[in-house]
Short mmCIF file of C-alpha atoms in Angstrom, two decimals:
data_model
loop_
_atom_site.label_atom_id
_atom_site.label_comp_id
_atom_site.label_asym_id
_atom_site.label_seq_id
_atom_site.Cartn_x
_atom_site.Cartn_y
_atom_site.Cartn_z
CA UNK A 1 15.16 -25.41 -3.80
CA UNK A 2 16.55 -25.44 -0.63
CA UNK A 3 15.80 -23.38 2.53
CA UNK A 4 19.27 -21.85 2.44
CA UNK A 5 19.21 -20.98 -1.59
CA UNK A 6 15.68 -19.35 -1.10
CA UNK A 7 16.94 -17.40 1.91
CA UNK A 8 19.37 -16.15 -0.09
CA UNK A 9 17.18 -15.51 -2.94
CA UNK A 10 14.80 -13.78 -0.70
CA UNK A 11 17.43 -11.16 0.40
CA UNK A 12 18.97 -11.02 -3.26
CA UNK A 13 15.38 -9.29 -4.17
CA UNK A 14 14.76 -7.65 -0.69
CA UNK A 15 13.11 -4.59 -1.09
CA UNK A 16 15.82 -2.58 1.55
CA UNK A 17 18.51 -4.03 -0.78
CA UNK A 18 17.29 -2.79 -3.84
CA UNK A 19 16.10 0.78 -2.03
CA UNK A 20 19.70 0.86 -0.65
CA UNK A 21 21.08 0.28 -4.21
CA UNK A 22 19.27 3.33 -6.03
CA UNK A 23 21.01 5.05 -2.78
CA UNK A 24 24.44 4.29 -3.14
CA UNK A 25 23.41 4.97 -7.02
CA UNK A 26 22.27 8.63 -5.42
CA UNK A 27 25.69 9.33 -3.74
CA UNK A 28 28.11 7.83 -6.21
CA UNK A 29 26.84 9.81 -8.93
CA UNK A 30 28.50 13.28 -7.70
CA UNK A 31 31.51 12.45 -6.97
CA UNK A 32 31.68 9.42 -9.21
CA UNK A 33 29.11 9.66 -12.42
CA UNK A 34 30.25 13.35 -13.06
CA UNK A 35 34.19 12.72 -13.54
CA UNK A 36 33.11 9.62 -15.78
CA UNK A 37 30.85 11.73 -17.93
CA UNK A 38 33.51 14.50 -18.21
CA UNK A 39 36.11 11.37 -19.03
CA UNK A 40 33.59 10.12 -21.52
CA UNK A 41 32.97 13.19 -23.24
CA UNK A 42 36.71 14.11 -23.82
CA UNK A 43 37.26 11.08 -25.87
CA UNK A 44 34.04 10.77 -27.41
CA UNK A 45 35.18 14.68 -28.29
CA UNK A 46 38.72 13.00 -29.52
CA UNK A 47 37.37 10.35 -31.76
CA UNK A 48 34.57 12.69 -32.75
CA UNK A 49 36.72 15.73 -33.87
CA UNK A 50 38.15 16.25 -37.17
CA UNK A 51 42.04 15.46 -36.92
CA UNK A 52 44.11 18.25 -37.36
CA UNK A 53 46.47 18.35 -40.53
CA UNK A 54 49.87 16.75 -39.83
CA UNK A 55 51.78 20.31 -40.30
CA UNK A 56 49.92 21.37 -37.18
CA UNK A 57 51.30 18.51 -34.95
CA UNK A 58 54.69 20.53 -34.30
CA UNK A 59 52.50 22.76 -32.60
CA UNK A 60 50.35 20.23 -30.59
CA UNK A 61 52.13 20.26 -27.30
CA UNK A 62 52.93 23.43 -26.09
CA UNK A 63 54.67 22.89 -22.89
CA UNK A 64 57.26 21.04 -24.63
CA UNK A 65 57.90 23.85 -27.12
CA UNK A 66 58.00 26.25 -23.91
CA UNK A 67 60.64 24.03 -23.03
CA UNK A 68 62.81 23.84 -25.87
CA UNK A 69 62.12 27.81 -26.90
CA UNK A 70 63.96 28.68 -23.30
CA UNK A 71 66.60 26.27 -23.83
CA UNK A 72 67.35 28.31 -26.80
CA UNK A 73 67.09 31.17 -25.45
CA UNK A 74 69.62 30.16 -22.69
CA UNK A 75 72.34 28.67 -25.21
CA UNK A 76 71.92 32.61 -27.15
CA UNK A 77 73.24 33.74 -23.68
CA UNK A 78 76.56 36.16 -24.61
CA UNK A 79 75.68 35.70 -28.46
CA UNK A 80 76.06 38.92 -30.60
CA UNK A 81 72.70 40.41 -32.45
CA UNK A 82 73.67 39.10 -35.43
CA UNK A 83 74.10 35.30 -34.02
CA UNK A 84 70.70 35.48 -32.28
CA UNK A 85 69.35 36.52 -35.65
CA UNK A 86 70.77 33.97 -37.64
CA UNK A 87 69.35 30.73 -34.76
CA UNK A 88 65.81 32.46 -35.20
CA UNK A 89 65.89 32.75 -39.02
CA UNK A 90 66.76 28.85 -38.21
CA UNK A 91 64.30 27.99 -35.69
CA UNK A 92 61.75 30.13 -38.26
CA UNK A 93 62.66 27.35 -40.65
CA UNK A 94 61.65 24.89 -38.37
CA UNK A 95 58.18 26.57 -37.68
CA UNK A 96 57.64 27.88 -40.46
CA UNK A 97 53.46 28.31 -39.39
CA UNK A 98 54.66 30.47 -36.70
CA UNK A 99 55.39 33.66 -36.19
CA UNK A 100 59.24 34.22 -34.89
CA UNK A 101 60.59 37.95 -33.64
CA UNK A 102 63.25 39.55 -31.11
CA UNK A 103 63.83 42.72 -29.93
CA UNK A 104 67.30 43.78 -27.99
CA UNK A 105 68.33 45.57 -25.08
CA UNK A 106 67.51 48.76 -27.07
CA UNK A 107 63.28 47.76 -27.57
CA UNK A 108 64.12 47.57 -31.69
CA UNK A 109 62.70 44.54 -33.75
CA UNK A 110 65.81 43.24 -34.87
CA UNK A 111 64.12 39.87 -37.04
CA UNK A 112 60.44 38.80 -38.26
CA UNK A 113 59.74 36.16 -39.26
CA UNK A 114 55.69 35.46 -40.30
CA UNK A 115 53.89 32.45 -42.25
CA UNK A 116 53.02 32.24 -45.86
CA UNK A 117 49.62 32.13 -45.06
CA UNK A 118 47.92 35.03 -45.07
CA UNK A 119 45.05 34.28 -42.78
CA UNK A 120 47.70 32.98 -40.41
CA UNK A 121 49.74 36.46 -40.73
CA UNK A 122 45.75 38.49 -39.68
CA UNK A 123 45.78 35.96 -37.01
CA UNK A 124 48.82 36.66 -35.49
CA UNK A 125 49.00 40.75 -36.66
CA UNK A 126 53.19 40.37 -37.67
CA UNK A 127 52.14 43.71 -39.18
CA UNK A 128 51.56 45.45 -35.90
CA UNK A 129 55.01 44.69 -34.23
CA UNK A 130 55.94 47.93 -33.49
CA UNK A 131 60.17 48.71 -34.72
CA UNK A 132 60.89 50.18 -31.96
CA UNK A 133 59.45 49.11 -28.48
CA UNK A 134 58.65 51.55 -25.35
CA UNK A 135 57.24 50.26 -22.02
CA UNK A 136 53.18 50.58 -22.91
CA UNK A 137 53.50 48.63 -25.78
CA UNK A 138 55.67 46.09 -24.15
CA UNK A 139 52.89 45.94 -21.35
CA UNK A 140 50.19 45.88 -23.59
CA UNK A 141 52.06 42.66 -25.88
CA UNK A 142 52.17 40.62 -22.16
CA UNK A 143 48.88 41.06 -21.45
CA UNK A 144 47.41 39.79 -24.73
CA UNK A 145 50.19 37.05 -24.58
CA UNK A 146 48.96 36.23 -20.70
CA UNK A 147 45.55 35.92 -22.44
CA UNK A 148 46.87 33.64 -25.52
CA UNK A 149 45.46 35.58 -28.35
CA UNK A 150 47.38 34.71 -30.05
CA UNK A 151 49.22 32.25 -27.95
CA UNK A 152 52.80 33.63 -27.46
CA UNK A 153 56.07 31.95 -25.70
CA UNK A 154 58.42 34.55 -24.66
CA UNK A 155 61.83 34.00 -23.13
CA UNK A 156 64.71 36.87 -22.70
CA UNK A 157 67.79 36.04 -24.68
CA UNK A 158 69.97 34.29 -22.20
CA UNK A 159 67.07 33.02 -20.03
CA UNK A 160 67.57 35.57 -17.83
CA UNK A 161 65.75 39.21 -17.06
CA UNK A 162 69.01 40.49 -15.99
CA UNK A 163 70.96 39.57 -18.92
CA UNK A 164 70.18 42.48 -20.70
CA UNK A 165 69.86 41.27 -24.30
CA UNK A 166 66.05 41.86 -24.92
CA UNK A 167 63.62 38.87 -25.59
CA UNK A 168 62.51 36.69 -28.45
CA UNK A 169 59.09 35.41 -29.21
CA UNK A 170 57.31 32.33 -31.05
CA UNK A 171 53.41 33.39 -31.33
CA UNK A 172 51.38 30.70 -32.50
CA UNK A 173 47.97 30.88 -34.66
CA UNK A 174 45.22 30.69 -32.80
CA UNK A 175 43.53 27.94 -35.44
CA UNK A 176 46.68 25.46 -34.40
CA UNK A 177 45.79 25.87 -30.71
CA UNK A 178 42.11 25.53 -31.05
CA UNK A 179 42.51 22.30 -33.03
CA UNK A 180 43.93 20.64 -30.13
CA UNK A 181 42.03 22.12 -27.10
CA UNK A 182 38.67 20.18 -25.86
CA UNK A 183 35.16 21.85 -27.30
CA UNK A 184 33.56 22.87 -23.93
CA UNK A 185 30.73 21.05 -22.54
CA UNK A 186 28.14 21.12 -25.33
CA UNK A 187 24.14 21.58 -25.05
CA UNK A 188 23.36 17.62 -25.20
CA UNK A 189 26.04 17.09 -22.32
CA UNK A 190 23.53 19.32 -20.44
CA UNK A 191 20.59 17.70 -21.75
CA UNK A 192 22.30 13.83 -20.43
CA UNK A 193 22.78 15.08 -17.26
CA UNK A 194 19.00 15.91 -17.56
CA UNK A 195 18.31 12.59 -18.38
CA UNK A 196 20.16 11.23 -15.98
CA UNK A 197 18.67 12.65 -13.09
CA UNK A 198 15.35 12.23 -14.55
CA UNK A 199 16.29 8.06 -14.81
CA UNK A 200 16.88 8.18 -10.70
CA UNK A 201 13.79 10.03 -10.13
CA UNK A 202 12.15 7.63 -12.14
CA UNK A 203 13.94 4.64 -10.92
CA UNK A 204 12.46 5.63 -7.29
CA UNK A 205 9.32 6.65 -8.92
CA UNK A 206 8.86 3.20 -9.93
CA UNK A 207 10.04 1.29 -6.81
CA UNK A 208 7.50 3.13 -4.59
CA UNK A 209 4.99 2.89 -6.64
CA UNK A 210 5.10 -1.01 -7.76
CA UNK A 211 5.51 -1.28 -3.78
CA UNK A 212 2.37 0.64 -3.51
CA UNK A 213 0.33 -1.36 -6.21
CA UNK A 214 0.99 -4.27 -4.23
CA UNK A 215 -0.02 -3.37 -1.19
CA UNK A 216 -2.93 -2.49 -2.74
CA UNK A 217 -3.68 -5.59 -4.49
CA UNK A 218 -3.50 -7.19 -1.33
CA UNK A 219 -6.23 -4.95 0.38
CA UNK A 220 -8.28 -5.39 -1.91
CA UNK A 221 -7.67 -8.91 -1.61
CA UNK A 222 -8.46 -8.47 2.10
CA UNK A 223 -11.34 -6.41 1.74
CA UNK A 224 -13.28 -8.01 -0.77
CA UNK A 225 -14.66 -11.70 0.11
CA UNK A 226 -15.65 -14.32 -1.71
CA UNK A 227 -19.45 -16.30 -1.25
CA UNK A 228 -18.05 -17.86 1.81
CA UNK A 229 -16.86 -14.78 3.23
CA UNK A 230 -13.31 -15.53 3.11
CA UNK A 231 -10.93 -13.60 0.66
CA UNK A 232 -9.89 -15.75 -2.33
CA UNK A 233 -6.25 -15.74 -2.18
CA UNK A 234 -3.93 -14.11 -4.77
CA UNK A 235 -1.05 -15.05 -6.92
CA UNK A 236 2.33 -14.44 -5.34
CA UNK A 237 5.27 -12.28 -7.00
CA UNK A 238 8.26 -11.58 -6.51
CA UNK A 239 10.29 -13.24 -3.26
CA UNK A 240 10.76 -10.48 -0.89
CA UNK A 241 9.37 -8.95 2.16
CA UNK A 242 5.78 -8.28 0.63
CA UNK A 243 5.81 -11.56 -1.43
CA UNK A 244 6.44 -13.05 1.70
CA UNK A 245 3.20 -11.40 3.25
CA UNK A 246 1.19 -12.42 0.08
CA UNK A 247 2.03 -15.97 1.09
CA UNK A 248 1.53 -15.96 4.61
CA UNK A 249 -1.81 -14.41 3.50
CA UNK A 250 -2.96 -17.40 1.13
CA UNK A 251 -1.61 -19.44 3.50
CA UNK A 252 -4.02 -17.95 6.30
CA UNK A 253 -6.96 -18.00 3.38
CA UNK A 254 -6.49 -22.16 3.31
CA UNK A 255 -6.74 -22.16 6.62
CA UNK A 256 -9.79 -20.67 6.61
CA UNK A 257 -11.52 -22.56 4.24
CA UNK A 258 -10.03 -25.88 5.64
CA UNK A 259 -11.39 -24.72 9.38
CA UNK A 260 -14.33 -23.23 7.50
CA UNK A 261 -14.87 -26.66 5.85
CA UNK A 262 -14.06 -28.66 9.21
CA UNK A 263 -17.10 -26.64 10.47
CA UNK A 264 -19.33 -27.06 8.31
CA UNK A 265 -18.88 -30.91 9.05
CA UNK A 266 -19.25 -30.60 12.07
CA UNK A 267 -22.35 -28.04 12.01
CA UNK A 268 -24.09 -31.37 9.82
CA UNK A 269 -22.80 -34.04 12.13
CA UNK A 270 -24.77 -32.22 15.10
CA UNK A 271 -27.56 -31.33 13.06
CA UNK A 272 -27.81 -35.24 12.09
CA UNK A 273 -27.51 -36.19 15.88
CA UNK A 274 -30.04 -33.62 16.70
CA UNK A 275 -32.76 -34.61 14.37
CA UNK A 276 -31.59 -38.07 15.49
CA UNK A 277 -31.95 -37.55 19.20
CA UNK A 278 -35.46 -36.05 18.64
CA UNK A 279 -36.65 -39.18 16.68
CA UNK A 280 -35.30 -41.37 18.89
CA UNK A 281 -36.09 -39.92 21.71
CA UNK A 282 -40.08 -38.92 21.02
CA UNK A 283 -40.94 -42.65 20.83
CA UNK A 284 -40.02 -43.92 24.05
CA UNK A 285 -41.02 -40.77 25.46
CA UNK A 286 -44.53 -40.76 24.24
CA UNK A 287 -44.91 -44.62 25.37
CA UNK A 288 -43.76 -43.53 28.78
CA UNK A 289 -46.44 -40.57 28.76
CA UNK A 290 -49.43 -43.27 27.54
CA UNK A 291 -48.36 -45.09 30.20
CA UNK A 292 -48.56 -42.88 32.99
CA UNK A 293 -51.99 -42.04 31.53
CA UNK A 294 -53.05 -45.74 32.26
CA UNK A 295 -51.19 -46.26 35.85
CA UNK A 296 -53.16 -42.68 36.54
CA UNK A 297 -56.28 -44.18 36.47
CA UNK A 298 -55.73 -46.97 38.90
CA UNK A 299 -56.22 -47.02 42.32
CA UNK A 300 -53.46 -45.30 44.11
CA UNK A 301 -52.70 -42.79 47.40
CA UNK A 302 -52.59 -39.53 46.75
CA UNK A 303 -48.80 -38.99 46.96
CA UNK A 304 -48.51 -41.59 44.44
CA UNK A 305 -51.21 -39.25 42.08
CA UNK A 306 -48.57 -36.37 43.23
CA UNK A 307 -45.35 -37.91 42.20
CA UNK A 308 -47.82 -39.21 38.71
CA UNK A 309 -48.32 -35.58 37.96
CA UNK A 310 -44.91 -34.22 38.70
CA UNK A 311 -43.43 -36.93 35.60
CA UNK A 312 -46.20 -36.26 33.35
CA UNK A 313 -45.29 -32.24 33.79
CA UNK A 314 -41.22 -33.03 33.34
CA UNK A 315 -42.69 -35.20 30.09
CA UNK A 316 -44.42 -32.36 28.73
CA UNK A 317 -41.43 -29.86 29.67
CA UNK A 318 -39.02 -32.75 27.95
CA UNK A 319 -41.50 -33.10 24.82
CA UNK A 320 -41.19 -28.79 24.54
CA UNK A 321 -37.83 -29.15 24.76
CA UNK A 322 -37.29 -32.05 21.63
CA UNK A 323 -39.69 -29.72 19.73
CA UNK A 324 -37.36 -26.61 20.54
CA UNK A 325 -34.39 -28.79 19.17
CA UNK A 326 -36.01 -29.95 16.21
CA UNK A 327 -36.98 -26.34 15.57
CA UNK A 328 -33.48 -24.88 16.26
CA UNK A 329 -32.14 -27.71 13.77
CA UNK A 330 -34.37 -26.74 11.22
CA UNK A 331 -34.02 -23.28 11.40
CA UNK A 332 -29.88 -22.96 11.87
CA UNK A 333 -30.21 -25.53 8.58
CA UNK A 334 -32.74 -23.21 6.63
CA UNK A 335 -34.97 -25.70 5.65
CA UNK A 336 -37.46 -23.44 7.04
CA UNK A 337 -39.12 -21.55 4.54
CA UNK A 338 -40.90 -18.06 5.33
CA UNK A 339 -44.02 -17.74 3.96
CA UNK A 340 -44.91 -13.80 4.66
CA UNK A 341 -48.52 -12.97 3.93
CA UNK A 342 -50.13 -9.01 5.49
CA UNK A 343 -51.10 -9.57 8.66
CA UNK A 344 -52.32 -8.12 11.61
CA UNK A 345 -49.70 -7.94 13.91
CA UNK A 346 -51.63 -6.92 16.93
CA UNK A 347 -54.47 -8.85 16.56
CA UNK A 348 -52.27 -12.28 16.42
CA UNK A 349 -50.81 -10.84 19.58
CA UNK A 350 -54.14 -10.88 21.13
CA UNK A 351 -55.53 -14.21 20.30
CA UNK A 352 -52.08 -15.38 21.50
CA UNK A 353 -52.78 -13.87 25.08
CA UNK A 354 -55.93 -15.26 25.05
CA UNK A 355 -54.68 -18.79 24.18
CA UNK A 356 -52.67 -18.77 26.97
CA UNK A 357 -55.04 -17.17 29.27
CA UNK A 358 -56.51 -19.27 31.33
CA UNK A 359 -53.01 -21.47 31.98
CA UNK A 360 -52.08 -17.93 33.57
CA UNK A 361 -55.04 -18.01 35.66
CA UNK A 362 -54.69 -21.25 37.15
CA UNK A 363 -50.94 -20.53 37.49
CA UNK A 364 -52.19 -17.79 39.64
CA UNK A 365 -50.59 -15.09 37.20
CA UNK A 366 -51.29 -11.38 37.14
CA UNK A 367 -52.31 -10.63 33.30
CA UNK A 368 -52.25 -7.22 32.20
CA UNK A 369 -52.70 -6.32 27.94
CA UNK A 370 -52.76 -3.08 26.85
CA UNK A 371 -52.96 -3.30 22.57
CA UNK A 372 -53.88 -0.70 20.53
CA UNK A 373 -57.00 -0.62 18.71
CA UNK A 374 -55.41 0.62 15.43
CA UNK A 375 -54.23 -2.44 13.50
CA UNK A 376 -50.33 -2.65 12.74
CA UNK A 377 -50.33 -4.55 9.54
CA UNK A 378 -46.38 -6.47 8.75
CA UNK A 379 -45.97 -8.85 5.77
CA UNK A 380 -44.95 -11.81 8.29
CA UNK A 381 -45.19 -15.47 8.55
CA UNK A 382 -48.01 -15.76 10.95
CA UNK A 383 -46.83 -19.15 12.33
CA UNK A 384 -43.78 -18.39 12.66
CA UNK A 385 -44.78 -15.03 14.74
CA UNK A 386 -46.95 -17.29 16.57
CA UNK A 387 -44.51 -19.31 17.68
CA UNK A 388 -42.44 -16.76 19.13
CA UNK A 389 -45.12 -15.62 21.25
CA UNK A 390 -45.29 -18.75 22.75
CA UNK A 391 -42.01 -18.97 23.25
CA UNK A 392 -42.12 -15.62 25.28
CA UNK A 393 -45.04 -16.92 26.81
CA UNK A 394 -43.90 -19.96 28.23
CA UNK A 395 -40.67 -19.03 29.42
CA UNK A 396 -42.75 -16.63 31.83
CA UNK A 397 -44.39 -19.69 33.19
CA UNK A 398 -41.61 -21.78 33.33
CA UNK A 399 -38.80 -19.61 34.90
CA UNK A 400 -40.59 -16.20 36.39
CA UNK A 401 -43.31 -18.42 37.57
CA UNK A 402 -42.36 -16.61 41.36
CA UNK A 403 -43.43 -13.13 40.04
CA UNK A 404 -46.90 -14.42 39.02
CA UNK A 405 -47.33 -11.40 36.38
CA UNK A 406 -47.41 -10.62 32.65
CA UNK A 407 -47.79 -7.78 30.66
CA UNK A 408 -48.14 -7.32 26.81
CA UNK A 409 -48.71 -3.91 25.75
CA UNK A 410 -47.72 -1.82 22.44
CA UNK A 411 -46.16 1.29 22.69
CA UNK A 412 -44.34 3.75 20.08
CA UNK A 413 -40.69 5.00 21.54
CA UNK A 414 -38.41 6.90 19.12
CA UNK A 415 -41.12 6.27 16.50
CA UNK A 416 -41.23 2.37 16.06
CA UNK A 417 -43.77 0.44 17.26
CA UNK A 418 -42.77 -1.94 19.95
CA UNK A 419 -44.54 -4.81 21.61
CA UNK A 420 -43.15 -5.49 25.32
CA UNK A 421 -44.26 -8.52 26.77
CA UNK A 422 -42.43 -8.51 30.66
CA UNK A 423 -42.89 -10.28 33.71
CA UNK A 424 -41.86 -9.76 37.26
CA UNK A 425 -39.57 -12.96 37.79
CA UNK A 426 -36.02 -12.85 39.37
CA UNK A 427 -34.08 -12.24 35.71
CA UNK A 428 -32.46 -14.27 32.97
CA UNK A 429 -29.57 -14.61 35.29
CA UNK A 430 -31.07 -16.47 37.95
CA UNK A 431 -32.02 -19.94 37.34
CA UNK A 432 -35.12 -22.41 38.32
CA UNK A 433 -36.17 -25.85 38.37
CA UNK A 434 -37.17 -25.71 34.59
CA UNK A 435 -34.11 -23.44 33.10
CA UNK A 436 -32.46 -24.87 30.18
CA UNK A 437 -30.11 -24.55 27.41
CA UNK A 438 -32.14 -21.03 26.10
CA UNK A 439 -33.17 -22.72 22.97
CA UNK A 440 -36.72 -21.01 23.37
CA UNK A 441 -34.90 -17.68 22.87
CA UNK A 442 -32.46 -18.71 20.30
CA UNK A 443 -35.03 -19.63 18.32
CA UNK A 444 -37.30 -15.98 19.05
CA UNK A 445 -34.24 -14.58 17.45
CA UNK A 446 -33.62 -17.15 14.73
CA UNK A 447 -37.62 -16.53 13.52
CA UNK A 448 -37.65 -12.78 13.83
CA UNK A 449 -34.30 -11.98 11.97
CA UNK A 450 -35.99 -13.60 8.40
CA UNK A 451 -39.05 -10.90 8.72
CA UNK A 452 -37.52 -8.19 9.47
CA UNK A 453 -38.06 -7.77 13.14
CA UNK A 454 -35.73 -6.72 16.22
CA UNK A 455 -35.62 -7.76 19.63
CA UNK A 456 -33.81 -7.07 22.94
CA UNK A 457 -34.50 -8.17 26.52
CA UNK A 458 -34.04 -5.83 29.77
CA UNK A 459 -33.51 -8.20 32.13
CA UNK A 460 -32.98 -7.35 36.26
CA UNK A 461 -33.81 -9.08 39.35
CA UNK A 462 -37.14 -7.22 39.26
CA UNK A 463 -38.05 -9.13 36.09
CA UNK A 464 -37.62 -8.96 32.48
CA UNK A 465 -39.16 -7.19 29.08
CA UNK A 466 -39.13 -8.74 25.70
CA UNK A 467 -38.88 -6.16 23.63
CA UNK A 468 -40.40 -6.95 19.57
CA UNK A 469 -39.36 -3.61 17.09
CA UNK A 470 -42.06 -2.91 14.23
CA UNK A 471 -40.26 -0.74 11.72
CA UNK A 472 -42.34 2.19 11.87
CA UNK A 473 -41.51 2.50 7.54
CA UNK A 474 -42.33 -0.98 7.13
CA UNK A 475 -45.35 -0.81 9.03
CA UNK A 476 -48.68 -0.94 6.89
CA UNK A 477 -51.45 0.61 8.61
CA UNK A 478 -54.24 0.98 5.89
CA UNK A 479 -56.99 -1.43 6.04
#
C-alpha cells in the first residue's frame, strides 16, 4: 500500500472524524430524524390500517366536498323553497351515508334527509334538528360543527350571508372521518424515540470507552517490563491517531532492544579486552619488576637506587591497578559469587587496621580507631569485605597521603550502625601523582551492593569520610 492510500486510510478511521460523525448524527436528528420518523409512521400507519369500505371513499376528501357543497349552494341562489328542496333530496341521493338538511330565511327545517343506518342516524342525532330554529340553537349547532362532531359543511343558500334564504347542511358520520384521519402518535413511537436516543448515548458510550481501553492497554504496556527491562511491544489496531502511537511505541521498543543488544556487545568486547589487557600486561610487567630486583643489587650511586625505587613503587601502583581491572571485570560480569557466612563485622575491621598499620607508620600517618567492643555480627562475604577495606585504605595512602591521618571508628546515627573511615587529604576533587580512573571505589560499591550494605563519601578540601551503613534490623548481635 502506498503512502498516499494509507494516508488516506488513516484519516478515513481518524478518531476526530468518526467523533465528528456521531456529532453531525447529534444535530441532524432534531430537525432531520424527527420529520422522517413522523413521515415513516404515517405510511407505516397507511399500509398498516384497515382500508375503509369503498362506500366511504365519497367521503374521503373533505375539502373537495366543501367545495362542491358551496358551489351548490351558489347555483340555488334566487331558487324557490321548493327547488332547493328538490337539488337536496338529489344531492341526498348522491350521499346517501350522510345526513342532508336546510332551513330558510324563517329558521324552519324545510328537508331531512338521514342514512339507513341506524348507528349512523345516533351518530349524527337527525332526530335532534330542531323544526323551527331560534338564535341559541343556531349558535349552539356552529359550535359543535366548528368542533366536527359530527363533522358538518354548512353554506347559506346562494353562497351568500346576505342573501337571505337560510342555509343547508351535509353532516358527515364521525366513523367515515375517523377512517381516514392518521391514529396519533402511538406508545411504541414513544418508546423508538427512546431507543433512539439511547443508540447515540451508546454510540458515544462506546467510542470513549474503546478509546479509553486502549490507552490503557498501552500503559500497561509501558508500565510493565519484560526480563530485560524493556516493555514487550503490543499488537497494533486500528489505523488512526492512537494506532499510530501503538506503532511509534513498538517501534521505540526495537530500538531498545537493538541498542540494548548493541550494548551488551559492546559491554563483552571490553570485558574481553580487559581480561586481555590484564594477562597481557602482568607478564611483562612482572619480568620488568624481577628485573629491577636484580639491577638493585648491583653496585650503583645512590640516585640511581632513588630513581630504582621510584619504578619499582609505579610497578606496584601499576600491578594494583591490573588487579582493580580484573576485579571490576569480574564483578560488572557477575562471575563473582558471594559466599556470605556470620561474621564479625568489627573485628575484620580491626585486623584490617592492623594489617595496614605499620605502612601508616612509616608513611608518617596519624592513626586513630575507635571500635566498639560489642561485636556487630552481618552474614557477609568476609573477603569480599576485606577487600573493600583495603580499598579505603589505600586510597588514603595513595591520594590524601598530604594529610598524614586516618580514622576508623563505629558510631550509631539515626539508629544504624556506621563505620567511618576518613582522612584529612585535600578531597576527591583534587588530584595527585597516583589518582586514577576510581576503579578502587567502583569496585567498594560494586562489593557492598550484593550484601546488603550502603555507602556514601563526604568529601571537602579538609578531607574525606567513607561512610559503611550496617542495617541496624539486619544486624545480629547475639554471640
Amino acid at each position: 500500500m502506498s503512502s498516499r492510500s494509507k494516508e488516506q486510510n488513516g484519516r478515513r478511521q481518524s478518531l476526530l472524524s468518526r467523533y465528528l460523525l456521531i456529532i453531525m448524527g447529534a444535530l441532524l436528528f432534531i430537525p432531520v430524524g424527527i420529520p422522517l420518523t413522523f413521515a415513516g409512521y404515517n405510511l407505516f400507519s397507511i399500509s398498516a390500517a384497515d382500508k375503509p369500505p369503498e362506500e366511504y371513499e365519497l367521503y374521503s376528501n373533505i375539502s373537495v366536498l366543501e367545495k362542491q357543497w358551496h358551489q351548490e349552494a351558489l347555483e340555488l341562489s334566487g331558487q324557490t323553497a321548493e327547488a332547493v328542496d328538490r337539488r337536496l333530496k338529489e344531492l341526498s341521493g348522491s350521499y346517501p351515508l350522510a345526513a342532508v338538511f336546510w332551513v330558510d330565511s324563517q329558521g324552519q327545517t324545510r328537508f331531512i334527509h338521514s342514512p339507513d343506518d341506524p348507528q349512523l342516524q345516533e351518530q349524527l342525532g337527525t332526530d335532534r334538528i330542531p323544526a323551527q330554529w331560534n338564535a341559541p340553537e343556531a349558535i349552539a349547532f356552529m359550535k359543535e360543527a366548528a368542533m366536527r362532531k359530527p363533522l358538518a359543511i354548512v353554506a347559506f343558500v346562494g353562497d351568500r350571508a346576505d342573501a337571505g334564504k337560510g342555509f343547508m347542511v351535509m353532516q358527515i358520520p364521525a366513523e367515515i372521518t375517523e377512517a381516514y384521519r392518521f391514529q396519533s402518535l402511538g406508545s411504541w413511537y414513544i418508546l423508538f424515540l427512546l431507543i433512539f436516543f439511547g443508540l447515540f448515548a451508546a454510540a458515544s458510550w462506546l467510542f470513549f470507552t474503546r478509546i479509553r481501553k486502549r490507552l490503557l492497554r498501552l500503559q500497561t504496556a509501558m508500565s510493565f517490563t519484560g526480563g530485560a527491562g524493556i516493555p514487550r511491544p503490543i499488537e497494533p489496531g486500528k489505523a488512526d491517531e492512537i494506532g499510530r502511537l501503538e506503532e511509534a511505541f513498538n517501534y521505540m521498543v526495537a530500538e531498545l532492544l537493538a541498542s540494548r543488544r548493541r550494548e551488551a556487545e559492546e559491554e563483552g568486547l571490553r570485558k574481553q579486552l580487559v581480561a586481555n589487557l590484564s594477562h597481557d600486561l602482568r607478564t611483562p610487567l612482572t619480568v620488568i619488576r624481577s628485573h629491577l630486583h636484580v639491577l638493585g643489587k648491583e653496585e650503583m650511586s645512590q640516585r640511581g637506587r632513588e630513581s630504582i625505587a621510584l619504578m619499582d613503587e609505579r610497578m606496584e601502583g601499576l600491578s594494583g591497578l591490573i588487579d582493580n581491572l580484573l576485579a571490576f571485570n569480574l564483578l560488572s560480569s557477575g562471575r563473582m559469587t558471594l559466599k556470605a557466612e556470620r561474621k564479625d563485622v568489627l573485628r575484620i575491621v580491626r585486623e584490617s587496621a592492623a594489617a595496614w598499620y605499620p605502612l601508616w607508620e612509616k608513611e608518617g600517618f596519624e592513626v586513630e580507631i575507635e571500635l566498639e567492643e560489642e561485636p556487630v555480627y552481618r552474614n557477609i562475604d568476609e573477603s569480599w569485605f576485606r577487600r573493600i577495606l583495603d580499598n579505603l585504605f589505600q586510597n588514603i595512602v595513595r591520594h590524601a597521603g598530604s594529610g598524614r591521618y586516618v580514622g576508623v571508628r563505629s558510631e550509631i546515627r539515626e539508629g544504624t550502625g556506621v563505620i567511618i573511615i576518613s582522612d584529612r587529604g585535600k578531597g576527591l576533587s583534587s588530584t595527585s601523582e597516583a589518582s586514577g580512573a576510581g576503579l578502587g571505589l567502583s569496585i567498594v560499591g560494586l562489593l557492598l551492593q550484593p550484601m546488603g550494605l550502603a555507602w556514601k563519601t563526604d568529601s571537602s578540601p579538609e578531607g574525606t569520610s567513607v561512610i559503611l551503613y550496617l542495617p541496624q534490623e539486619r544486624n545480629l548481635n547475639k554471640i
